[in-house]
């Protein structure tokens, strides 16, 4: 197996929450960091704006929210040992995203497609309060 991995987190704040039309807009801050290699640090910071609409599937217990958004990010890498000779790098970027979140009681399951220089798909699991 690999000797590295990634970990991260995000916080999100809803600044529009229209319960009559079931749509919302929010901003979120996120980061992802590499762990494992001791030769360098690598972290990505992001700021995102999102809009979504909620559709009830089963009462208030199960719902689905498709969403779309745009974000900007900063990727940072830094050498931490003399074993390698790497330059520090700071690379900004912009991406678009579309996805959907399934709300099952307090559980959250999501899939997201990112449109950028390199497109990607991510899956997320979380708990909402």
XYZ file of C-alpha atoms in Angstrom:
129
model
C 0.000 0.000 0.000
C 0.838 3.650 -0.227
C 2.726 5.467 2.526
C 0.555 8.588 2.269
C -3.041 9.763 2.454
C -5.221 12.853 2.542
C -7.413 14.363 5.237
C -9.500 17.520 5.277
C -12.589 19.338 6.382
C -15.006 22.100 5.565
C -17.332 24.566 7.249
C -20.374 25.961 5.510
C -22.617 28.970 6.221
C -26.026 29.425 4.589
C -26.707 33.105 3.862
C -29.975 32.486 1.924
C -32.491 29.913 3.111
C -35.850 30.406 1.368
C -38.143 27.798 2.925
C -41.095 28.720 0.653
C -39.194 27.979 -2.573
C -36.858 25.385 -0.997
C -33.663 26.964 -2.305
C -30.554 28.156 -0.542
C -27.220 29.833 -1.180
C -24.153 29.356 0.963
C -20.422 29.853 1.256
C -17.944 27.289 2.475
C -14.299 27.179 3.481
C -12.347 23.958 3.034
C -8.906 22.426 3.230
C -7.267 19.132 2.298
C -3.817 18.153 3.518
C -1.386 15.358 2.638
C -0.108 13.116 5.420
C 2.576 10.437 5.323
C 5.658 11.733 3.488
C 8.038 13.599 5.782
C 9.894 15.346 2.931
C 7.246 17.979 2.171
C 3.889 19.423 3.194
C 1.020 19.831 0.731
C -2.266 21.601 1.496
C -5.137 22.987 -0.588
C -7.374 25.776 0.763
C -10.703 26.640 -0.878
C -13.485 29.247 -0.801
C -16.755 28.302 -2.505
C -20.140 29.836 -3.322
C -23.019 27.397 -3.824
C -26.724 27.428 -4.695
C -29.053 24.470 -4.147
C -32.679 23.423 -4.130
C -34.169 20.873 -1.740
C -36.651 18.157 -2.760
C -38.416 16.112 -0.083
C -38.422 12.388 -0.854
C -39.975 11.016 2.322
C -41.504 13.497 4.769
C -38.843 15.578 6.564
C -36.691 12.510 7.097
C -35.232 11.981 3.590
C -34.502 14.646 0.964
C -32.180 15.321 -1.983
C -30.507 18.642 -2.837
C -28.835 19.123 -6.210
C -26.404 22.057 -6.234
C -24.011 24.049 -8.405
C -21.235 26.428 -7.524
C -17.936 28.080 -8.251
C -14.792 28.187 -6.143
C -11.278 29.441 -5.960
C -8.427 27.574 -4.313
C -4.786 27.842 -3.339
C -2.488 24.797 -3.455
C 0.638 25.129 -1.312
C 3.650 22.830 -1.088
C 6.717 23.209 1.126
C 9.870 21.096 1.454
C 10.545 20.016 5.061
C 13.856 18.077 4.846
C 17.247 18.252 3.135
C 16.717 14.816 1.534
C 15.062 16.432 -1.500
C 15.614 19.777 -3.184
C 12.190 21.177 -4.054
C 10.980 24.743 -4.431
C 7.981 25.964 -2.459
C 4.961 26.394 -4.715
C 1.739 28.380 -4.355
C -0.714 27.691 -7.182
C -4.141 29.383 -7.354
C -7.034 28.102 -9.435
C -10.757 28.292 -10.184
C -13.249 25.471 -10.628
C -16.943 24.867 -11.123
C -18.943 22.103 -9.484
C -22.260 20.287 -9.729
C -23.449 17.692 -7.265
C -26.187 16.332 -5.071
C -26.559 15.633 -1.355
C -28.877 12.983 0.085
C -30.104 13.861 3.589
C -31.153 10.824 5.626
C -32.048 12.016 9.123
C -28.733 13.548 10.312
C -26.560 11.597 7.822
C -25.285 13.255 4.634
C -24.186 11.396 1.489
C -22.945 13.424 -1.479
C -21.405 13.103 -4.913
C -19.735 16.051 -6.674
C -18.311 16.558 -10.180
C -15.624 19.252 -10.443
C -14.888 21.116 -13.665
C -11.324 22.479 -13.731
C -7.991 21.965 -15.495
C -8.313 18.337 -14.310
C -11.927 17.211 -13.853
C -12.736 14.961 -10.891
C -15.504 13.185 -9.012
C -15.669 13.038 -5.212
C -17.872 11.256 -2.707
C -18.576 12.696 0.743
C -20.046 11.373 3.991
C -21.006 13.612 6.892
C -23.299 14.427 9.786
C -25.490 17.543 10.001
C -26.820 19.226 13.111
